[in-house]
Amino acid sequence: MNVVNSSAWLSYFAGDDNAAIFAEAIENQSELVVQIYLASTRLRGCVDRHCPYGTR
């Protein structure tokens, strides 16, 4: 299992000096786990009917 955080993704797509370090983990898609971050305040705001980020 390869868990890749946002800084690794940014490095990989930018092709910077560390991109090669992260390439193996990112390109091995069968073992790749992508983290998803949700801001709890935004999620709570969308639960009520006055969702500032779109409709329910």
mmCIF file of N, CA and C in Angstrom:
data_model
loop_
_atom_site.group_PDB
_atom_site.id
_atom_site.type_symbol
_atom_site.label_atom_id
_atom_site.label_comp_id
_atom_site.label_asym_id
_atom_site.label_seq_id
_atom_site.Cartn_x
_atom_site.Cartn_y
_atom_site.Cartn_z
ATOM 1 N N MET A 1 0.852 -1.165 0.000
ATOM 2 C CA MET A 1 0.000 0.000 0.000
ATOM 3 C C MET A 1 0.902 1.234 0.000
ATOM 4 N N ASN A 2 0.620 2.153 -0.912
ATOM 5 C CA ASN A 2 1.344 3.423 -0.994
ATOM 6 C C ASN A 2 0.369 4.561 -0.744
ATOM 7 N N VAL A 3 0.591 5.284 0.349
ATOM 8 C CA VAL A 3 -0.219 6.462 0.656
ATOM 9 C C VAL A 3 0.598 7.679 0.243
ATOM 10 N N VAL A 4 0.042 8.479 -0.653
ATOM 11 C CA VAL A 4 0.769 9.626 -1.203
ATOM 12 C C VAL A 4 0.065 10.914 -0.781
ATOM 13 N N ASN A 5 0.802 11.801 -0.135
ATOM 14 C CA ASN A 5 0.193 13.053 0.328
ATOM 15 C C ASN A 5 0.307 14.140 -0.745
ATOM 16 N N SER A 6 -0.271 15.290 -0.456
ATOM 17 C CA SER A 6 -0.350 16.361 -1.450
ATOM 18 C C SER A 6 1.016 16.892 -1.858
ATOM 19 N N SER A 7 1.958 16.950 -0.941
ATOM 20 C CA SER A 7 3.281 17.464 -1.310
ATOM 21 C C SER A 7 3.976 16.530 -2.293
ATOM 22 N N ALA A 8 3.748 15.234 -2.168
ATOM 23 C CA ALA A 8 4.324 14.278 -3.121
ATOM 24 C C ALA A 8 3.694 14.440 -4.499
ATOM 25 N N TRP A 9 2.374 14.615 -4.545
ATOM 26 C CA TRP A 9 1.700 14.835 -5.824
ATOM 27 C C TRP A 9 2.214 16.094 -6.504
ATOM 28 N N LEU A 10 2.331 17.180 -5.750
ATOM 29 C CA LEU A 10 2.813 18.438 -6.316
ATOM 30 C C LEU A 10 4.228 18.288 -6.863
ATOM 31 N N SER A 11 5.073 17.615 -6.130
ATOM 32 C CA SER A 11 6.439 17.374 -6.569
ATOM 33 C C SER A 11 6.470 16.547 -7.850
ATOM 34 N N TYR A 12 5.666 15.501 -7.874
ATOM 35 C CA TYR A 12 5.598 14.605 -9.034
ATOM 36 C C TYR A 12 5.129 15.351 -10.281
ATOM 37 N N PHE A 13 4.038 16.098 -10.175
ATOM 38 C CA PHE A 13 3.505 16.803 -11.344
ATOM 39 C C PHE A 13 4.384 17.982 -11.768
ATOM 40 N N ALA A 14 5.080 18.597 -10.818
ATOM 41 C CA ALA A 14 5.967 19.709 -11.152
ATOM 42 C C ALA A 14 7.277 19.220 -11.762
ATOM 43 N N GLY A 15 7.576 17.953 -11.535
ATOM 44 C CA GLY A 15 8.824 17.404 -12.066
ATOM 45 C C GLY A 15 10.050 17.971 -11.379
ATOM 46 N N ASP A 16 9.927 18.297 -10.099
ATOM 47 C CA ASP A 16 11.065 18.873 -9.386
ATOM 48 C C ASP A 16 12.083 17.792 -8.998
ATOM 49 N N ASP A 17 13.064 18.169 -8.199
ATOM 50 C CA ASP A 17 14.157 17.258 -7.853
ATOM 51 C C ASP A 17 13.700 15.995 -7.125
ATOM 52 N N ASN A 18 12.569 16.049 -6.437
ATOM 53 C CA ASN A 18 12.079 14.887 -5.688
ATOM 54 C C ASN A 18 11.071 14.038 -6.472
ATOM 55 N N ALA A 19 10.713 14.443 -7.662
ATOM 56 C CA ALA A 19 9.683 13.743 -8.439
ATOM 57 C C ALA A 19 10.004 12.265 -8.634
ATOM 58 N N ALA A 20 11.246 11.960 -8.910
ATOM 59 C CA ALA A 20 11.631 10.562 -9.139
ATOM 60 C C ALA A 20 11.445 9.708 -7.889
ATOM 61 N N ILE A 21 11.599 10.311 -6.724
ATOM 62 C CA ILE A 21 11.426 9.580 -5.465
ATOM 63 C C ILE A 21 9.981 9.112 -5.320
ATOM 64 N N PHE A 22 9.042 9.962 -5.721
ATOM 65 C CA PHE A 22 7.622 9.654 -5.572
ATOM 66 C C PHE A 22 7.033 8.904 -6.763
ATOM 67 N N ALA A 23 7.712 8.900 -7.890
ATOM 68 C CA ALA A 23 7.174 8.321 -9.116
ATOM 69 C C ALA A 23 6.795 6.848 -8.953
ATOM 70 N N GLU A 24 7.641 6.058 -8.333
ATOM 71 C CA GLU A 24 7.353 4.625 -8.196
ATOM 72 C C GLU A 24 6.058 4.388 -7.420
ATOM 73 N N ALA A 25 5.877 5.106 -6.313
ATOM 74 C CA ALA A 25 4.670 4.941 -5.497
ATOM 75 C C ALA A 25 3.426 5.411 -6.237
ATOM 76 N N ILE A 26 3.524 6.525 -6.962
ATOM 77 C CA ILE A 26 2.370 7.081 -7.664
ATOM 78 C C ILE A 26 2.000 6.241 -8.888
ATOM 79 N N GLU A 27 2.986 5.775 -9.610
ATOM 80 C CA GLU A 27 2.723 5.044 -10.846
ATOM 81 C C GLU A 27 2.302 3.595 -10.616
ATOM 82 N N ASN A 28 2.500 3.064 -9.408
ATOM 83 C CA ASN A 28 2.046 1.716 -9.065
ATOM 84 C C ASN A 28 0.599 1.817 -8.575
ATOM 85 N N GLN A 29 -0.328 1.977 -9.523
ATOM 86 C CA GLN A 29 -1.720 2.279 -9.191
ATOM 87 C C GLN A 29 -2.429 1.170 -8.430
ATOM 88 N N SER A 30 -2.009 -0.054 -8.573
ATOM 89 C CA SER A 30 -2.677 -1.143 -7.850
ATOM 90 C C SER A 30 -2.426 -1.071 -6.345
ATOM 91 N N GLU A 31 -1.394 -0.359 -5.929
ATOM 92 C CA GLU A 31 -1.073 -0.207 -4.512
ATOM 93 C C GLU A 31 -1.311 1.209 -3.992
ATOM 94 N N LEU A 32 -1.820 2.093 -4.855
ATOM 95 C CA LEU A 32 -1.940 3.511 -4.518
ATOM 96 C C LEU A 32 -3.204 3.806 -3.711
ATOM 97 N N VAL A 33 -3.024 4.542 -2.617
ATOM 98 C CA VAL A 33 -4.125 5.020 -1.803
ATOM 99 C C VAL A 33 -4.052 6.545 -1.824
ATOM 100 N N VAL A 34 -5.158 7.189 -2.186
ATOM 101 C CA VAL A 34 -5.190 8.645 -2.282
ATOM 102 C C VAL A 34 -5.930 9.206 -1.084
ATOM 103 N N GLN A 35 -5.271 10.098 -0.362
ATOM 104 C CA GLN A 35 -5.904 10.744 0.784
ATOM 105 C C GLN A 35 -6.854 11.821 0.302
ATOM 106 N N ILE A 36 -7.969 11.928 0.983
ATOM 107 C CA ILE A 36 -8.937 12.984 0.688
ATOM 108 C C ILE A 36 -9.183 13.748 1.971
ATOM 109 N N TYR A 37 -9.036 15.051 1.895
ATOM 110 C CA TYR A 37 -9.240 15.904 3.061
ATOM 111 C C TYR A 37 -10.489 16.738 2.852
ATOM 112 N N LEU A 38 -11.400 16.664 3.788
ATOM 113 C CA LEU A 38 -12.592 17.505 3.760
ATOM 114 C C LEU A 38 -12.579 18.407 4.985
ATOM 115 N N ALA A 39 -12.750 19.673 4.757
ATOM 116 C CA ALA A 39 -12.831 20.597 5.888
ATOM 117 C C ALA A 39 -14.150 20.360 6.603
ATOM 118 N N SER A 40 -14.090 20.049 7.874
ATOM 119 C CA SER A 40 -15.305 19.715 8.599
ATOM 120 C C SER A 40 -16.272 20.892 8.653
ATOM 121 N N THR A 41 -15.768 22.105 8.711
ATOM 122 C CA THR A 41 -16.682 23.248 8.759
ATOM 123 C C THR A 41 -17.434 23.400 7.443
ATOM 124 N N ARG A 42 -16.786 23.133 6.332
ATOM 125 C CA ARG A 42 -17.457 23.214 5.042
ATOM 126 C C ARG A 42 -18.507 22.108 4.940
ATOM 127 N N LEU A 43 -18.173 20.920 5.374
ATOM 128 C CA LEU A 43 -19.112 19.802 5.334
ATOM 129 C C LEU A 43 -20.318 20.089 6.220
ATOM 130 N N ARG A 44 -20.080 20.600 7.430
ATOM 131 C CA ARG A 44 -21.191 20.940 8.325
ATOM 132 C C ARG A 44 -22.069 22.018 7.716
ATOM 133 N N GLY A 45 -21.459 22.993 7.042
ATOM 134 C CA GLY A 45 -22.219 24.069 6.423
ATOM 135 C C GLY A 45 -23.136 23.566 5.318
ATOM 136 N N CYS A 46 -22.767 22.468 4.660
ATOM 137 C CA CYS A 46 -23.570 21.935 3.569
ATOM 138 C C CYS A 46 -24.677 21.009 4.052
ATOM 139 N N VAL A 47 -24.681 20.693 5.309
ATOM 140 C CA VAL A 47 -25.709 19.789 5.827
ATOM 141 C C VAL A 47 -27.036 20.509 5.981
ATOM 142 N N ASP A 48 -26.989 21.746 6.397
ATOM 143 C CA ASP A 48 -28.259 22.460 6.546
ATOM 144 C C ASP A 48 -28.753 22.957 5.190
ATOM 145 N N ARG A 49 -29.943 23.486 5.136
ATOM 146 C CA ARG A 49 -30.525 23.857 3.842
ATOM 147 C C ARG A 49 -29.981 25.163 3.288
ATOM 148 N N HIS A 50 -29.152 25.860 4.026
ATOM 149 C CA HIS A 50 -28.561 27.116 3.556
ATOM 150 C C HIS A 50 -27.098 26.888 3.167
ATOM 151 N N CYS A 51 -26.861 25.854 2.419
ATOM 152 C CA CYS A 51 -25.508 25.480 2.034
ATOM 153 C C CYS A 51 -24.867 26.557 1.167
ATOM 154 N N PRO A 52 -23.775 27.180 1.630
ATOM 155 C CA PRO A 52 -23.119 28.228 0.857
ATOM 156 C C PRO A 52 -22.306 27.682 -0.321
ATOM 157 N N TYR A 53 -22.138 26.366 -0.419
ATOM 158 C CA TYR A 53 -21.293 25.771 -1.458
ATOM 159 C C TYR A 53 -22.088 25.002 -2.500
ATOM 160 N N GLY A 54 -23.358 25.222 -2.594
ATOM 161 C CA GLY A 54 -24.180 24.523 -3.572
ATOM 162 C C GLY A 54 -25.413 23.919 -2.929
ATOM 163 N N THR A 55 -26.222 23.260 -3.712
ATOM 164 C CA THR A 55 -27.445 22.669 -3.173
ATOM 165 C C THR A 55 -27.189 21.274 -2.671
ATOM 166 N N ARG A 56 -28.095 20.833 -1.804
ATOM 167 C CA ARG A 56 -27.970 19.482 -1.269
ATOM 168 C C ARG A 56 -28.407 18.463 -2.267
#
